[in-house]
mmCIF file of C-alpha atoms in Angstrom:
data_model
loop_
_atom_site.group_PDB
_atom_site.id
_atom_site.type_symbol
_atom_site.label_atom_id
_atom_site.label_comp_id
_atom_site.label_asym_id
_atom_site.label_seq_id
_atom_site.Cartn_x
_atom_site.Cartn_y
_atom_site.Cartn_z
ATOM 1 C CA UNK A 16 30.343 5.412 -2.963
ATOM 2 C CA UNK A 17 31.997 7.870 -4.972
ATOM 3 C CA UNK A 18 31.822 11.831 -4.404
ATOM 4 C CA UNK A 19 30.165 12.124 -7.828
ATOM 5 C CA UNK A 20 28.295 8.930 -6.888
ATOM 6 C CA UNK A 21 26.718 10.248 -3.439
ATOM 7 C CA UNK A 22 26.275 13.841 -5.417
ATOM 8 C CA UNK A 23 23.855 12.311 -7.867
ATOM 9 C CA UNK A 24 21.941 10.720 -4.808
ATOM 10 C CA UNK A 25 21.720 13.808 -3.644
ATOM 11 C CA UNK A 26 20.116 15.379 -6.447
ATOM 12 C CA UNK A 27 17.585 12.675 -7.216
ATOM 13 C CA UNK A 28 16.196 12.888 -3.862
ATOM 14 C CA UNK A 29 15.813 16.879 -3.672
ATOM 15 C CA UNK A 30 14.165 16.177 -7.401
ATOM 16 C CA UNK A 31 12.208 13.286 -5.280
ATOM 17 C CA UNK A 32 11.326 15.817 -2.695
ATOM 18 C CA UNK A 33 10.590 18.826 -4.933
ATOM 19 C CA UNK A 34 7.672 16.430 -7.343
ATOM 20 C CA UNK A 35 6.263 15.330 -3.927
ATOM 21 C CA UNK A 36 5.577 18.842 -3.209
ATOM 22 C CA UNK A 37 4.400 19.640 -5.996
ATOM 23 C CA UNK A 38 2.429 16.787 -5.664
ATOM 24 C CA UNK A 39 0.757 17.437 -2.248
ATOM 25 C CA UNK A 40 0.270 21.596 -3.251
ATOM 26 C CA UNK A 41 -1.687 20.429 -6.515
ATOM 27 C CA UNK A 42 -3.788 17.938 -4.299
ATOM 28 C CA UNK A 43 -4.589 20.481 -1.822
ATOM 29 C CA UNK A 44 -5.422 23.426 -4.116
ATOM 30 C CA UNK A 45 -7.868 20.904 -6.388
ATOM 31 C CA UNK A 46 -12.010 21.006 -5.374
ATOM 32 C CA UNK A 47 -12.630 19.235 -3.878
ATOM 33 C CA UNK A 48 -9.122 18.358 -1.856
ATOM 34 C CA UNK A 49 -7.059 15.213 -2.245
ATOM 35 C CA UNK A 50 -3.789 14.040 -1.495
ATOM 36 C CA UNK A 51 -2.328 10.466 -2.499
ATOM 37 C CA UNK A 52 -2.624 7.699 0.456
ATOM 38 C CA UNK A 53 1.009 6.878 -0.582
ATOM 39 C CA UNK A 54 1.607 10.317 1.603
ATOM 40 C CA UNK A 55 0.628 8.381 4.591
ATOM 41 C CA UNK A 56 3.538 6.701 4.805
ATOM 42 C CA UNK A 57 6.498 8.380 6.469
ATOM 43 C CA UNK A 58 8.387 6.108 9.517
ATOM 44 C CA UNK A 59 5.679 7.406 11.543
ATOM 45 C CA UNK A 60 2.837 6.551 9.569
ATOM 46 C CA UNK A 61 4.191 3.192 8.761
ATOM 47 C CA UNK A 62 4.922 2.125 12.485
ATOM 48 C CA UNK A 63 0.666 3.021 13.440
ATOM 49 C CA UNK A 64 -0.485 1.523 10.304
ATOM 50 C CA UNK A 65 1.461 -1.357 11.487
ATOM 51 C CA UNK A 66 -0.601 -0.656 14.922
ATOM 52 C CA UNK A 67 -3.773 -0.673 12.834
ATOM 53 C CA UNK A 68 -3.200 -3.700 11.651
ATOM 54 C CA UNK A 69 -3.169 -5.452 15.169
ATOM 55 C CA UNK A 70 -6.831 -4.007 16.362
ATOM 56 C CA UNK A 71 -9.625 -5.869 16.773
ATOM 57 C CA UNK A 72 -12.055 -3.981 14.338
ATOM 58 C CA UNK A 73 -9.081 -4.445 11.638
ATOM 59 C CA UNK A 74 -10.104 -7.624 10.087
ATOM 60 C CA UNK A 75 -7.977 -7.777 6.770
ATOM 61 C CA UNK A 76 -4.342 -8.196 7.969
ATOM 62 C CA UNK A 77 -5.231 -11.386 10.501
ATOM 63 C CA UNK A 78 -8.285 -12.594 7.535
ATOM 64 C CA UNK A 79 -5.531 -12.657 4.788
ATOM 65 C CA UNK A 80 -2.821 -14.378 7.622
ATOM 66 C CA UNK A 81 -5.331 -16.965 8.121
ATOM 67 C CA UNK A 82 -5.992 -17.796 4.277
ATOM 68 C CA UNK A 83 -2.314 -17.624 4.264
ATOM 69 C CA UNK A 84 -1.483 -20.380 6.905
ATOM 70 C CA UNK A 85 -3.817 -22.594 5.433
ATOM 71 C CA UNK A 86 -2.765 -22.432 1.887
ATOM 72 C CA UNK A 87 0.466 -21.158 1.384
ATOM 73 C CA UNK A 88 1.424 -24.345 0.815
ATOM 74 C CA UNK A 89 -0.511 -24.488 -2.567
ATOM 75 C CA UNK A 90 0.078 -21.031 -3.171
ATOM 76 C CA UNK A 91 4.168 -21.542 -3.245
ATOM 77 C CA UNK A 92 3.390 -24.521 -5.930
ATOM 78 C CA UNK A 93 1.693 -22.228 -8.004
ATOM 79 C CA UNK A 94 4.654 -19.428 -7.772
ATOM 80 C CA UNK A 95 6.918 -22.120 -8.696
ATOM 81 C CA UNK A 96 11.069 -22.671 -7.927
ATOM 82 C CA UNK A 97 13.574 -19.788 -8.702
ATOM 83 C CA UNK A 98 11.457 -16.704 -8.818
ATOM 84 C CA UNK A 99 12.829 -13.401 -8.254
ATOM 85 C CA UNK A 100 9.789 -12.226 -5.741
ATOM 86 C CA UNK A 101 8.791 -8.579 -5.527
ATOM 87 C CA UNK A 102 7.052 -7.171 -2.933
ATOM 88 C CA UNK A 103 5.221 -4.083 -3.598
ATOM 89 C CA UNK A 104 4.448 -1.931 -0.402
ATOM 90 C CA UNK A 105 6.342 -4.307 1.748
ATOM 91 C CA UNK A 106 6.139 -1.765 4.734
ATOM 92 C CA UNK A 107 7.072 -4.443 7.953
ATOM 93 C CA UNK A 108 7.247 -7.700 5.508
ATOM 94 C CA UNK A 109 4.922 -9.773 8.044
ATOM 95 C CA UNK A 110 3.501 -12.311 5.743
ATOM 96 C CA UNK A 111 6.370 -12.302 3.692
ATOM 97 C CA UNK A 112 8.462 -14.945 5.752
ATOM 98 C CA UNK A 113 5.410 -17.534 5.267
ATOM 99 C CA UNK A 114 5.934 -17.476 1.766
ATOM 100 C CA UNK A 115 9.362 -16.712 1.695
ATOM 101 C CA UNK A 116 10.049 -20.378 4.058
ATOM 102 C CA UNK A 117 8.020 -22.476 1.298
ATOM 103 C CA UNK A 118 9.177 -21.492 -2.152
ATOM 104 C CA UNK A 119 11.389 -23.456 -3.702
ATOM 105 C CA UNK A 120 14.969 -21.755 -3.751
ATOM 106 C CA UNK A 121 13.829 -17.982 -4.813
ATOM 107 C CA UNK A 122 16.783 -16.451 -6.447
ATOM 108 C CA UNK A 123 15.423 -13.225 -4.962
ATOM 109 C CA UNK A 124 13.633 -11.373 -2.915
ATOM 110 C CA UNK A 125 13.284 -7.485 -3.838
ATOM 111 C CA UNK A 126 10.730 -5.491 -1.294
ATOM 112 C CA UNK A 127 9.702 -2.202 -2.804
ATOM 113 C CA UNK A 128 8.526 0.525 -0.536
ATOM 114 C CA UNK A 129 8.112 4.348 -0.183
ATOM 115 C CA UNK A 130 9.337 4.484 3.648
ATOM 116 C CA UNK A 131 13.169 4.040 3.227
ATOM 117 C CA UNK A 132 13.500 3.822 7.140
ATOM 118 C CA UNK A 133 11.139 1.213 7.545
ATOM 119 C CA UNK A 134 12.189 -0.803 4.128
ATOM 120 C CA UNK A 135 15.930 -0.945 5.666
ATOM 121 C CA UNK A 136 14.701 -1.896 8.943
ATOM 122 C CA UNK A 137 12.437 -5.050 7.529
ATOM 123 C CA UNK A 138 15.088 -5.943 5.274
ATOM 124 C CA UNK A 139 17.749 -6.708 7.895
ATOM 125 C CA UNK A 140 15.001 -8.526 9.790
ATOM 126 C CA UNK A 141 14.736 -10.797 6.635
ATOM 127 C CA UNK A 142 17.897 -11.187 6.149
ATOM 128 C CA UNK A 143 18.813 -12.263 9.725
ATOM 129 C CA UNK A 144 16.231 -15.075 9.557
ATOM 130 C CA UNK A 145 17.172 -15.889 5.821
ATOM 131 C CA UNK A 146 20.717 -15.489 5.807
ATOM 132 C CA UNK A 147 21.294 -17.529 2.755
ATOM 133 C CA UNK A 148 18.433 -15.792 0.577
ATOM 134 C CA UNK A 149 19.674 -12.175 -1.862
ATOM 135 C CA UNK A 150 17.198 -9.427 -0.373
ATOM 136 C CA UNK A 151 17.486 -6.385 -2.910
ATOM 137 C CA UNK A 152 15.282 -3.462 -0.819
ATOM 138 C CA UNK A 153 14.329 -0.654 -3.354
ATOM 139 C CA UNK A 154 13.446 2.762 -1.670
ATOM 140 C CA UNK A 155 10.888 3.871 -4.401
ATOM 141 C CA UNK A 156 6.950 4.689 -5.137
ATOM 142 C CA UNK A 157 6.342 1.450 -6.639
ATOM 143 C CA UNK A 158 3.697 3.521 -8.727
ATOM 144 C CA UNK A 159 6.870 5.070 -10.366
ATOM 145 C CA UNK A 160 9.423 3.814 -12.407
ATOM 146 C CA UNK A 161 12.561 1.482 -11.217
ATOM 147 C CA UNK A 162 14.635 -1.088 -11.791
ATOM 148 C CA UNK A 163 15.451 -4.358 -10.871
ATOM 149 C CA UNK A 164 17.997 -6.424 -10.176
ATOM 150 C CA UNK A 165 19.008 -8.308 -13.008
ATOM 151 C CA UNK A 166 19.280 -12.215 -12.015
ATOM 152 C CA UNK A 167 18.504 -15.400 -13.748
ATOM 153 C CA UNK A 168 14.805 -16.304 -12.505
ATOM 154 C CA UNK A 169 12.530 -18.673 -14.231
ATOM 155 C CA UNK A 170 10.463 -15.911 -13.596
ATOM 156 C CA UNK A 171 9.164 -13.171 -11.752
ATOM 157 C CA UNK A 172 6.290 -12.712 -9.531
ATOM 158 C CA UNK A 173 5.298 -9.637 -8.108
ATOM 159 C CA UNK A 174 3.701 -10.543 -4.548
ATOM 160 C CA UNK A 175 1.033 -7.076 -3.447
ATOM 161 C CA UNK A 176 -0.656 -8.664 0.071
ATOM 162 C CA UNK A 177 -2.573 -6.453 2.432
ATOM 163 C CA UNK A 178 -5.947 -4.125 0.275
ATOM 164 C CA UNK A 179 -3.588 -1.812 -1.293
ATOM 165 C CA UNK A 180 -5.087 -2.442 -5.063
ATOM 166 C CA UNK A 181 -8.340 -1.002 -3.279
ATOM 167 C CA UNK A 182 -6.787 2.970 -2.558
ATOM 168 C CA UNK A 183 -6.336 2.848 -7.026
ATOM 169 C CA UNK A 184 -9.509 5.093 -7.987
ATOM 170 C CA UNK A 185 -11.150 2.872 -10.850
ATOM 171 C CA UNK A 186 -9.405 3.337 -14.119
ATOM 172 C CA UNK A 187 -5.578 3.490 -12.344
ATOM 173 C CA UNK A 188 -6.745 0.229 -10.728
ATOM 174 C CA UNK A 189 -6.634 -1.098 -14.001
ATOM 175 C CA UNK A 190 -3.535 0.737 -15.429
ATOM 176 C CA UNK A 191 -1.644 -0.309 -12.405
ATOM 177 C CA UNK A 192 -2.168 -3.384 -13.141
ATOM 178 C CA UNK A 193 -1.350 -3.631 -17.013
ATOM 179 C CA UNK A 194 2.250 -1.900 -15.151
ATOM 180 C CA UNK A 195 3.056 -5.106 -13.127
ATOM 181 C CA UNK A 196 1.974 -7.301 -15.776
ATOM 182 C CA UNK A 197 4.819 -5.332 -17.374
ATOM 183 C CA UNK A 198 7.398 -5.329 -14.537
ATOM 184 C CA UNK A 199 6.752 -9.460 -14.284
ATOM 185 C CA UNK A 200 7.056 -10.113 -18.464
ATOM 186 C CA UNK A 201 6.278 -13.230 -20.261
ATOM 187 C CA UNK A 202 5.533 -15.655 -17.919
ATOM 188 C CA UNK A 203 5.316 -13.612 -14.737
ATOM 189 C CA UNK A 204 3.036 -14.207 -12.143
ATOM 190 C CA UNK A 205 1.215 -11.581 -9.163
ATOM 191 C CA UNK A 206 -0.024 -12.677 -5.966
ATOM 192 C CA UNK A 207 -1.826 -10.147 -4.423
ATOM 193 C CA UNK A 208 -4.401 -9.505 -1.357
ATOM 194 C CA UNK A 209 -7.793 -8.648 -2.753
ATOM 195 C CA UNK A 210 -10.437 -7.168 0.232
ATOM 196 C CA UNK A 211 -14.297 -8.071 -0.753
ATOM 197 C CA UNK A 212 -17.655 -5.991 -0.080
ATOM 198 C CA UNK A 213 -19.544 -6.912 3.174
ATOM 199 C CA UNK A 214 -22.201 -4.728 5.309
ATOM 200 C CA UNK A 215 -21.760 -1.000 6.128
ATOM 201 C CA UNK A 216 -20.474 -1.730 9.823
ATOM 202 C CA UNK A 217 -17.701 -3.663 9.430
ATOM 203 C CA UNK A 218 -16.229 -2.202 7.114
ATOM 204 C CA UNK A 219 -16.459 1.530 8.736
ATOM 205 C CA UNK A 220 -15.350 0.350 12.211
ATOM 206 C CA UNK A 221 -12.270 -0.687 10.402
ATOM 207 C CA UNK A 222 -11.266 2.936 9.137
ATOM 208 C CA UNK A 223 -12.532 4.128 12.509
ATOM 209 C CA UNK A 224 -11.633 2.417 15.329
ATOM 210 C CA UNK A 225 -12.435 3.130 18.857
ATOM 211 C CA UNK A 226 -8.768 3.532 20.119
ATOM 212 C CA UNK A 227 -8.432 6.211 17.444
ATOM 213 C CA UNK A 228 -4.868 4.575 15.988
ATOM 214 C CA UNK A 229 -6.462 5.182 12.409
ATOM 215 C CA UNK A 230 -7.367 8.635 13.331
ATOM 216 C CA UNK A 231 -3.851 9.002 14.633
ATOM 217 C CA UNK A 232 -2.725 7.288 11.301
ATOM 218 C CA UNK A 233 -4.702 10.296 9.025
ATOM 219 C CA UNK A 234 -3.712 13.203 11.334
ATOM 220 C CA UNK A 235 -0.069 12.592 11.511
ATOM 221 C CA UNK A 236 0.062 13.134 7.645
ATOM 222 C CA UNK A 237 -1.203 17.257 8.368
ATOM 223 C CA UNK A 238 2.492 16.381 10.875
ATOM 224 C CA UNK A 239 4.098 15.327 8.113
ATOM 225 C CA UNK A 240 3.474 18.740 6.127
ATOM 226 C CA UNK A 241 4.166 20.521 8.876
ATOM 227 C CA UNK A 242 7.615 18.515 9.474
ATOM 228 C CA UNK A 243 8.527 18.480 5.855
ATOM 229 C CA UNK A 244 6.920 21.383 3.758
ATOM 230 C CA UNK A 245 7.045 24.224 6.371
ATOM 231 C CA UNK A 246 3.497 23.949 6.914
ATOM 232 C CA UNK A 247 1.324 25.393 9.829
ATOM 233 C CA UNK A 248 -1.220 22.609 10.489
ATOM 234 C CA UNK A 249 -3.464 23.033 13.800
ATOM 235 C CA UNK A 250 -3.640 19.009 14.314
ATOM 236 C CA UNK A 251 -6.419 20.105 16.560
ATOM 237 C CA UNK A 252 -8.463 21.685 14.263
ATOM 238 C CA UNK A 253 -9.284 19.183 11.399
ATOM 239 C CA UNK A 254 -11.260 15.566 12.349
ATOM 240 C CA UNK A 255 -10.655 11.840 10.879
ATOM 241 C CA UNK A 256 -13.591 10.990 9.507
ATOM 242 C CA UNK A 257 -14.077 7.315 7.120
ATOM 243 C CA UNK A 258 -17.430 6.537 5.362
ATOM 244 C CA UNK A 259 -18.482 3.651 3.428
ATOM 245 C CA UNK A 260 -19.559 4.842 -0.327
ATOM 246 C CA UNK A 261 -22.473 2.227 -1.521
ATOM 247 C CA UNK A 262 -22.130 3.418 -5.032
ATOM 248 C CA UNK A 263 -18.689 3.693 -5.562
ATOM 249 C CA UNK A 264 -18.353 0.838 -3.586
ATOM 250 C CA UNK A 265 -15.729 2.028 -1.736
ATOM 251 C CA UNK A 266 -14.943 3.610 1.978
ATOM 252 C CA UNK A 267 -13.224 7.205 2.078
ATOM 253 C CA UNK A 268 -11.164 8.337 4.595
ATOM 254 C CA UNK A 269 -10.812 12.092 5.112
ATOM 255 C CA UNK A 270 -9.771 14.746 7.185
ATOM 256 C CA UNK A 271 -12.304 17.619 8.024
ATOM 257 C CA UNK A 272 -11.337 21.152 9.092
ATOM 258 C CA UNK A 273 -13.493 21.854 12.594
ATOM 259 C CA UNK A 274 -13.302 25.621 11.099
ATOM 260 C CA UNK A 275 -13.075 28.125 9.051
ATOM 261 C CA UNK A 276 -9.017 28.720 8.297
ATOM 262 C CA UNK A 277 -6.017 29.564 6.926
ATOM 263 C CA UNK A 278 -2.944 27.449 6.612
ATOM 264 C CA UNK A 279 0.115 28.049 5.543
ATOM 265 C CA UNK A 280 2.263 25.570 3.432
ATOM 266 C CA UNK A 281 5.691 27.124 2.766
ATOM 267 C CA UNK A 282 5.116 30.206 0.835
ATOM 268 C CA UNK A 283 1.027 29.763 -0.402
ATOM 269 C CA UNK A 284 -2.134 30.411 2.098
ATOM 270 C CA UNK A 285 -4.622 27.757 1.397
ATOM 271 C CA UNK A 286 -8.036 28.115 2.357
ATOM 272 C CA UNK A 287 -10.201 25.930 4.496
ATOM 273 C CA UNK A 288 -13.816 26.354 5.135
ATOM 274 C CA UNK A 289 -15.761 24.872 7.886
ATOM 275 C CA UNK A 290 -16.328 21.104 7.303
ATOM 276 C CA UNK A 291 -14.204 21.346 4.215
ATOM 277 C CA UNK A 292 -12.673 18.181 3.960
ATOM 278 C CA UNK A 293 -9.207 16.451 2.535
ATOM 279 C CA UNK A 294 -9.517 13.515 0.948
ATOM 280 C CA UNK A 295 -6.290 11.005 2.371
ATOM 281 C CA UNK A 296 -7.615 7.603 1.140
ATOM 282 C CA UNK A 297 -10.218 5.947 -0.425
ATOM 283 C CA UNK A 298 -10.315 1.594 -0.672
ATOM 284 C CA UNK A 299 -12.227 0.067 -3.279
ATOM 285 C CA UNK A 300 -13.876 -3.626 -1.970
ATOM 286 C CA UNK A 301 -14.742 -5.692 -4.597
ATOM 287 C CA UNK A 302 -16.686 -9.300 -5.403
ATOM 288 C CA UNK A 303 -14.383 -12.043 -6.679
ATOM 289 C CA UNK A 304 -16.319 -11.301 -11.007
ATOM 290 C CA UNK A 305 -15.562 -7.735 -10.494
ATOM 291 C CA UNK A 306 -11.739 -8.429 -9.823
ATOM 292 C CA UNK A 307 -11.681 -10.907 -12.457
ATOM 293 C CA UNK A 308 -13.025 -8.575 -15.296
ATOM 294 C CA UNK A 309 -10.606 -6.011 -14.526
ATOM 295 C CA UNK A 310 -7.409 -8.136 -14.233
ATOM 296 C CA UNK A 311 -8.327 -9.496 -17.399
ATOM 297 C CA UNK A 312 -8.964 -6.150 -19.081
ATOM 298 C CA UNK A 313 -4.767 -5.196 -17.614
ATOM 299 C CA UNK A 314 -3.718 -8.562 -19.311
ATOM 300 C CA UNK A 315 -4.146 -11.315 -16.176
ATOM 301 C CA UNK A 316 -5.834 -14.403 -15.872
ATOM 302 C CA UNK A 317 -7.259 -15.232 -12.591
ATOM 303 C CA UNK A 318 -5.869 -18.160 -11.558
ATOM 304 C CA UNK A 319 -6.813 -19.630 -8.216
ATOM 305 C CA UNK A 320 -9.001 -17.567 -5.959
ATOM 306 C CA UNK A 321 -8.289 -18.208 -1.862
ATOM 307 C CA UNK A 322 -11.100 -16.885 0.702
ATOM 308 C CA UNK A 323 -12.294 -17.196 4.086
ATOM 309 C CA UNK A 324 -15.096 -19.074 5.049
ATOM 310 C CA UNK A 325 -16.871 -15.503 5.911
ATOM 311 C CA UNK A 326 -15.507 -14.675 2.198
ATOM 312 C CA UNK A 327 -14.748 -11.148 3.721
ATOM 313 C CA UNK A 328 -10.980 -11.184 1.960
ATOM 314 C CA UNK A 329 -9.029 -13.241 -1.222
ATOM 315 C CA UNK A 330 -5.822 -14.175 -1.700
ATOM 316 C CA UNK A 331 -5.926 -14.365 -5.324
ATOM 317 C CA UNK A 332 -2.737 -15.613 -7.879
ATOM 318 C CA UNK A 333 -2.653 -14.123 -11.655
ATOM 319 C CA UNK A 334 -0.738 -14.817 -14.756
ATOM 320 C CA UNK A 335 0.037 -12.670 -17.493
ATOM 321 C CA UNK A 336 -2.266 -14.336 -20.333
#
């Protein structure tokens, strides 16, 4: 890399650095207070959401592993030979090698995620086990705006596992969908992880569990500020807390100050009264209709629709219509 080369680097990630700030000050002076999930994902974050996803009260990573082993068979037919996959999120890439083994010589495989660290680190897994394969990691917020690789690809599909689509509030849900249908063009396909409603319990002891990795998971975000924007945080003094929403049909994760208090981010004070809460994440569950209407409304057709037999999560394939 050039000096002029590595310069502009630089700057793009201070101008990276300086929106996310702005980002997370806007979110916490706004009543009531919310800050992006995306925030939750620093190489700390990552590696106990990762943790999350191995507990027992966790049931969508090991539901949507099991729909996979049973039909990714049919669900590499349907994605078709020489695709240029994208993986949005792609945090550790576990699933990834299940499809990646049964497509039918991918020209590429590009996994898009915010935590560079962990990208990096999943990338040279994949490329040690699929030595032969061009694996394209883009550091980015795949909300954002980036490029990719140009390559010859009968076409692309966009591959979003996991309940992501859920943390979109209603209407972006929608919008970010018309944006992949975008990023895949004429003739592009998604495959993407779709989490369904089911009782109260289950779904709460998932955002909650009894080991407290999740709670771990929300607090180390307030660690994050502290790290990263000169905050002063008392870790001790706000509580996770995760509720299922009937009507929104949704649950929300939050964190609650234990007090009254004053915290410092950089420069501003920022008031917190007792019980005052943050909001860090909210994830929409939907029926298998409900999904349908709205990928049709960003420009998708709905495909084929994979479940458990509990129908508690979908592994569902789209095509731009």
């Amino acid at each position: 890399m050039t000096a002029f080369a590595a310069a502009e680097a630089q700057d793009r990630q201070e101008e990276a650095a300086d929106s996310a700030r702005e980002e997370i000050l806007a979110g916490l002076r706004s009543v009531p207070k919310t800050i992006h999930c995306k925030f939750l994902y620093d190489e700390r974050g990552s590696q106990l959401f990762d943790a999350i996803t191995e507990l027992p009260e966790y049931y969508p990573t090991r539901t949507e592993l099991a729909i996979m082993e049973e039909h990714v068979e049919e669900m590499a037919r349907s994605l078709g030979p020489h695709v240029l996959l994208v993986e949005l999120g792609s945090g550790s890439s576990t699933k990834t090698p299940m499809l990646l083994e049964r497509l039918d010589e991918p020209v590429a495989y590009v996994p898009v995620d915010i935590s560079s660290e962990h990208l990096h680190a999943a990338a040279e897994r994949l490329r040690e086990r699929f030595p032969r394969l061009d694996i394209q990691p883009i550091a980015a917020d795949y909300t954002a705006d980036y490029r990719l690789p140009e390559v010859e690809a009968r076409r692309t599909v966009v591959y979003f596992p996991g309940s992501t689509i859920g943390n979109f509030p209603p209407g972006a849900i929608e919008d970010f969908l018309r944006h992949i249908a975008e990023l895949c063009g004429p003739g592009g396909a998604l495959l993407i992880g779709v989490d369904l409603r089911k009782d109260r319990e289950t779904l709460e002891r998932a955002y909650d569990d009894a080991e407290g990795v999740t709670a771990a998971f929300n607090l180390n975000l307030l660690r994050r500020f502290n790290r990263e924007l000169g905050a002063d945080f008392d870790l001790d003094a706000f509580a996770h807390r995760a509720i299922w929403n009937e009507v929104d049909g949704r649950i929300e994760m939050s964190l609650v100050s234990r007090r009254d208090q004053t915290v410092s981010v950089g420069e501003e004070q920022l008031q917190f009264a007792a019980g005052e809460a943050i909001l860090t994440e909210h994830s929409h569950k939907f029926t298998v209709e409900q999904f349908a209407e709205i990928a049709a409304a960003a420009g998708f057709r709905v495909d084929r629709v994979w479940a458990d037999s509990d129908n508690r999560f979908s592994v569902q394939f789209l095509t731009v219509a």
